[in-house]
Backbone as JSON Lines, residues from 0, in Angstrom:
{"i":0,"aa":"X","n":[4.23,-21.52,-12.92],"ca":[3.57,-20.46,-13.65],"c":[3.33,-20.92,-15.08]}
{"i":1,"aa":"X","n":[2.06,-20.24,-15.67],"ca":[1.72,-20.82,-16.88],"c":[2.07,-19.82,-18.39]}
{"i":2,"aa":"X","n":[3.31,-20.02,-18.55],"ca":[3.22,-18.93,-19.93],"c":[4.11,-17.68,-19.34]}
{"i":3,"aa":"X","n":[3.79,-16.59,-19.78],"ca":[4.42,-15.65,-19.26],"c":[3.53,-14.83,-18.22]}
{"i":4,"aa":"X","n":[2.7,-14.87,-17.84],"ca":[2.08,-14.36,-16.62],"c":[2.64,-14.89,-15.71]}
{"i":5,"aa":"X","n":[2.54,-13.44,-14.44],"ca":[2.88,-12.99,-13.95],"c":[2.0,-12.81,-12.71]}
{"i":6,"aa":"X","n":[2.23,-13.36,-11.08],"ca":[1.22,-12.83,-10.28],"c":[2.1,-12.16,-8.77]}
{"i":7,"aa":"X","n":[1.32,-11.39,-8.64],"ca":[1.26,-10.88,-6.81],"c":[0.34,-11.61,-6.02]}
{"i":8,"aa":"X","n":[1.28,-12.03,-4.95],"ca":[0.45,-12.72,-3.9],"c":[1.0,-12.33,-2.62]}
{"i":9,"aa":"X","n":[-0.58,-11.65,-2.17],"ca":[-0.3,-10.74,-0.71],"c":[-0.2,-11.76,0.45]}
{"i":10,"aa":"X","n":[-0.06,-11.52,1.63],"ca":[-0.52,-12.37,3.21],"c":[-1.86,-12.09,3.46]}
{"i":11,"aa":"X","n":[-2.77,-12.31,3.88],"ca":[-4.52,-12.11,4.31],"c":[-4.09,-10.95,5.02]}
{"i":12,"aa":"X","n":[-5.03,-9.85,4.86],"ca":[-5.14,-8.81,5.7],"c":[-6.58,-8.64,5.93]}
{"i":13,"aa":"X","n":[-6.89,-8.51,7.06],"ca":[-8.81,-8.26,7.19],"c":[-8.46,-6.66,7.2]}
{"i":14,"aa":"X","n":[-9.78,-6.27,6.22],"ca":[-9.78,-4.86,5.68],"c":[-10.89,-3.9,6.87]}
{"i":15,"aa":"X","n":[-10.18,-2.85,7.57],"ca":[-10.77,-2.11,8.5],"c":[-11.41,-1.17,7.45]}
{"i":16,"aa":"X","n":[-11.08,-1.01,6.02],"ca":[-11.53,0.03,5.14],"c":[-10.72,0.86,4.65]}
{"i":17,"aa":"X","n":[-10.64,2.09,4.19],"ca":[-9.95,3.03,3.5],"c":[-8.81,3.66,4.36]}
{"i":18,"aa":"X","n":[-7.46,4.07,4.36],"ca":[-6.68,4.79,4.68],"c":[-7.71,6.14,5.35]}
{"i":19,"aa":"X","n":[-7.86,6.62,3.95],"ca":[-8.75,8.19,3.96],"c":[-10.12,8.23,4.85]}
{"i":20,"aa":"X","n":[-10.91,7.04,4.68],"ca":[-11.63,6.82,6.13],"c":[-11.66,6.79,6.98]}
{"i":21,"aa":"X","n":[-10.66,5.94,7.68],"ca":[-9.8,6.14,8.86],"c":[-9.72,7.74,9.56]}
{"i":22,"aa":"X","n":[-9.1,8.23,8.73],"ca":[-7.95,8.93,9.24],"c":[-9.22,10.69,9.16]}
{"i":23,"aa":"X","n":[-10.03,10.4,8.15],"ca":[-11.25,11.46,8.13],"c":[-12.47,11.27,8.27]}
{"i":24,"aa":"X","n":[-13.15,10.29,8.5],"ca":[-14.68,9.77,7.89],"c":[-14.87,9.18,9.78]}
{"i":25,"aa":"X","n":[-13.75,8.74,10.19],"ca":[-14.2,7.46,11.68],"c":[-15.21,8.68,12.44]}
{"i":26,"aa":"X","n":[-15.94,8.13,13.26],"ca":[-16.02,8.5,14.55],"c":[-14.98,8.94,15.82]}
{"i":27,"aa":"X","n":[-14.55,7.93,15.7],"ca":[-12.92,8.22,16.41],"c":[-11.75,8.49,15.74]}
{"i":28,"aa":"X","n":[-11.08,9.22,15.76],"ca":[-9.81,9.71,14.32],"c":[-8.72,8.94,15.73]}
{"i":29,"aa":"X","n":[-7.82,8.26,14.76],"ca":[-6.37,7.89,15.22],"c":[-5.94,9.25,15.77]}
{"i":30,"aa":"X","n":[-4.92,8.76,17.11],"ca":[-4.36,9.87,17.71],"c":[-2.94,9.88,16.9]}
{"i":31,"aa":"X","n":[-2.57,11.56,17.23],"ca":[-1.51,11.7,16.08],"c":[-0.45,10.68,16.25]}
{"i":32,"aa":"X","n":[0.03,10.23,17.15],"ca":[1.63,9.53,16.9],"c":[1.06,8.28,15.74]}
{"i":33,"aa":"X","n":[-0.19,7.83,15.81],"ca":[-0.6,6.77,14.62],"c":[-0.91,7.54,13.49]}
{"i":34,"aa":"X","n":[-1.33,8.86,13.12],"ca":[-0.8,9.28,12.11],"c":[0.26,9.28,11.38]}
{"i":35,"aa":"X","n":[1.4,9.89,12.18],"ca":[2.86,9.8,11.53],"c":[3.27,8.77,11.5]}
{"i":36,"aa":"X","n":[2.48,7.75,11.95],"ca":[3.5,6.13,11.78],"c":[2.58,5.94,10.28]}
{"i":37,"aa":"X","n":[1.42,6.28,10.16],"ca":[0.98,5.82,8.97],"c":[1.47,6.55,7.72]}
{"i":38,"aa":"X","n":[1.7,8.02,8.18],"ca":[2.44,8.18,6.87],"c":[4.15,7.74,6.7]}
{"i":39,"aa":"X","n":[4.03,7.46,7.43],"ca":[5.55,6.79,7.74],"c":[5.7,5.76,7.03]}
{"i":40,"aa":"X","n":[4.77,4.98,7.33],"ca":[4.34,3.14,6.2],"c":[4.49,3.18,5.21]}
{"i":41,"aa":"X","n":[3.63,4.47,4.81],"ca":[3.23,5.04,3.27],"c":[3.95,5.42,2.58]}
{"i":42,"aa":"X","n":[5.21,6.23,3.22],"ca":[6.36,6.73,2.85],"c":[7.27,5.34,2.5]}
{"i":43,"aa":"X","n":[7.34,4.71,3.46],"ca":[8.0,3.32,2.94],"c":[8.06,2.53,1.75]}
{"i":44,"aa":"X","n":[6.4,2.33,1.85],"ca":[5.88,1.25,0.43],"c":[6.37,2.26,-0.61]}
{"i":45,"aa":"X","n":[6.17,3.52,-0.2],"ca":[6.36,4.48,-2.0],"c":[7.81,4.31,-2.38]}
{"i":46,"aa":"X","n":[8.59,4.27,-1.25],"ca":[10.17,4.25,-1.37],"c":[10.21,2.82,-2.04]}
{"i":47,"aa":"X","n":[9.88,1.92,-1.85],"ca":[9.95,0.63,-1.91],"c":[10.04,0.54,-3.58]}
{"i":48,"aa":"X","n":[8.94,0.72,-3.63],"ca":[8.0,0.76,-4.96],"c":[8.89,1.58,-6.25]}
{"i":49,"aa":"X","n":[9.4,2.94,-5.97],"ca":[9.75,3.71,-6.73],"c":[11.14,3.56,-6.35]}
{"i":50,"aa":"X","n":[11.96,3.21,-5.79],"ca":[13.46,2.95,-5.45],"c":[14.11,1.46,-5.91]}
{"i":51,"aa":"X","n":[13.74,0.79,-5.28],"ca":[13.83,-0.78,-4.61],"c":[13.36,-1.3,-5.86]}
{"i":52,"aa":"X","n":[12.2,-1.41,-6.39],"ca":[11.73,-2.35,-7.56],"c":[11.82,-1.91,-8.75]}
{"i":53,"aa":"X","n":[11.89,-0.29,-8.81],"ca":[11.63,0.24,-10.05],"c":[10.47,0.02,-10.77]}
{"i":54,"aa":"X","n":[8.77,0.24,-10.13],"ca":[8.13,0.11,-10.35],"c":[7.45,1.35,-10.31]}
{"i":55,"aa":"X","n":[6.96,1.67,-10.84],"ca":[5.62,3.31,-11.1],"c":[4.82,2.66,-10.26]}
{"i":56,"aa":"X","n":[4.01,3.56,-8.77],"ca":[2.89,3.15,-8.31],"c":[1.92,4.19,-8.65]}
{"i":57,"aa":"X","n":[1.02,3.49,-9.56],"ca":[0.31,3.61,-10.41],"c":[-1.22,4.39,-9.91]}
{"i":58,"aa":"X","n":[-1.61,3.56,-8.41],"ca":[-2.55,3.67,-7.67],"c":[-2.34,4.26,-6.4]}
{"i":59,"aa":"X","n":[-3.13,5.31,-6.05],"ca":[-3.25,5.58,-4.73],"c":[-4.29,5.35,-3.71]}
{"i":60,"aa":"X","n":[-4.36,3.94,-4.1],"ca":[-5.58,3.51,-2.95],"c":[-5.16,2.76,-1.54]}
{"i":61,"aa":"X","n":[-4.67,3.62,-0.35],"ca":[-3.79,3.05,0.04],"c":[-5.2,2.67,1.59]}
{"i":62,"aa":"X","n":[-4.96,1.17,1.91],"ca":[-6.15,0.33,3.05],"c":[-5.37,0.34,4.22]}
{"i":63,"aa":"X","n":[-6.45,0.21,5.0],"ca":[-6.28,0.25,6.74],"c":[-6.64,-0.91,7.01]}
{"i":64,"aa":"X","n":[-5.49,-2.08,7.84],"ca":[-5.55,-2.96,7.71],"c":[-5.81,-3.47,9.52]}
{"i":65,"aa":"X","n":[-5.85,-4.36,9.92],"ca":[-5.77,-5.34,11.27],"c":[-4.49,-4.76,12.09]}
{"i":66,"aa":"X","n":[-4.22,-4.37,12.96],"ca":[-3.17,-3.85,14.14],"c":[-3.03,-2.1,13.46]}
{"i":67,"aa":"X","n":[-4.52,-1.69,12.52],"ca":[-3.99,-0.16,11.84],"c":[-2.44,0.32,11.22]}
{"i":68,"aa":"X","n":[-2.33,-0.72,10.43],"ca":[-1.45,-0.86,9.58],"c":[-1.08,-0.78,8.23]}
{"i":69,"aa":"X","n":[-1.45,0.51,7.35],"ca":[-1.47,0.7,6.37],"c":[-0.95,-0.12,5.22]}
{"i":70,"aa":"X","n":[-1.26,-0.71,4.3],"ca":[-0.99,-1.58,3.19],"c":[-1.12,-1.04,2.2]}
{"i":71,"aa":"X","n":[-0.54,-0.84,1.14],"ca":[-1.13,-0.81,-0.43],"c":[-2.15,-1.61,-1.39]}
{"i":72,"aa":"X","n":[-3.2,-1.28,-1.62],"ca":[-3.95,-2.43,-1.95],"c":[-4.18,-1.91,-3.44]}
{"i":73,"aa":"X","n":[-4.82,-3.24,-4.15],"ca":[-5.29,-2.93,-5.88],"c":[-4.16,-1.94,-6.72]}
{"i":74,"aa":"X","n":[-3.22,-2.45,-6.14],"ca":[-2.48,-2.46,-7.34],"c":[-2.15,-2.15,-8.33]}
{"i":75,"aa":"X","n":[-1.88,-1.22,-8.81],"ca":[-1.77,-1.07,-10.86],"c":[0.02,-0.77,-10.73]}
{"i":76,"aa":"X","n":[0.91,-0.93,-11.17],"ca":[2.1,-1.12,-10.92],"c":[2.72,-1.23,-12.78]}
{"i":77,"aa":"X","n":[3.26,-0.14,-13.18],"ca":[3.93,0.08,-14.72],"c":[4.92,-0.17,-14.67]}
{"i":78,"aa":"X","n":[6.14,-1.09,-15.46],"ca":[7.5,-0.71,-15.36],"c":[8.36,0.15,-15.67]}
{"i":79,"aa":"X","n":[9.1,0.75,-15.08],"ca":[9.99,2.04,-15.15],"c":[11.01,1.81,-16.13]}
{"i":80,"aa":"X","n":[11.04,0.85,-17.24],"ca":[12.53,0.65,-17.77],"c":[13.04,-0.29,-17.1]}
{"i":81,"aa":"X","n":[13.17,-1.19,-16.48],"ca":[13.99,-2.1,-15.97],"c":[13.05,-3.52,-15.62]}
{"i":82,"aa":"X","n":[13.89,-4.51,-16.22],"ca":[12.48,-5.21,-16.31],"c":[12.77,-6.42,-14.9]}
{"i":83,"aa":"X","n":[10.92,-6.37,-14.73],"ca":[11.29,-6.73,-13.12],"c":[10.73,-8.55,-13.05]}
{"i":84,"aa":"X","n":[11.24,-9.01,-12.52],"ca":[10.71,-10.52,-12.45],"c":[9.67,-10.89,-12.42]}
């Protein structure tokens, strides 16, 4: 690393599009048990995020990814007081 910057580096995800698309906009809407697993995901990363790292998630742009697998994408991430690596 160069200096004091700082990066995130995700795994490749091919982007099916928006969470909120998905789930309102498709032609075909996910049947419910893939609902509750997605807010289930969602519930996770937030736990993650706001527990685990002590990070403010900043953004709620949350993507529908390859096997319909919700991800957090774009990022904006504040620190809570605790300073994170």
């Amino acid at each position: 690393m160069e200096g004091s910057k700082k990066f995130l580096v995700y795994e490749f995800m091919s982007n099916i599009g928006s969470l909120a698309d998905l789930l309102f906009k498709a032609s075909v809407r996910p049947a419910w048990k893939y609902r509750v697993r997605f807010a289930l995901d969602v519930a996770r990363v937030l736990f993650y995020l706001h527990e685990e790292c002590r990070a403010i998630d900043a953004d709620e742009n949350k993507g529908a990814y390859g096997g319909l697998k919700p991800r957090a994408q774009d990022r904006t991430l504040l620190p809570s007081g605790r300073r994170m690596l």
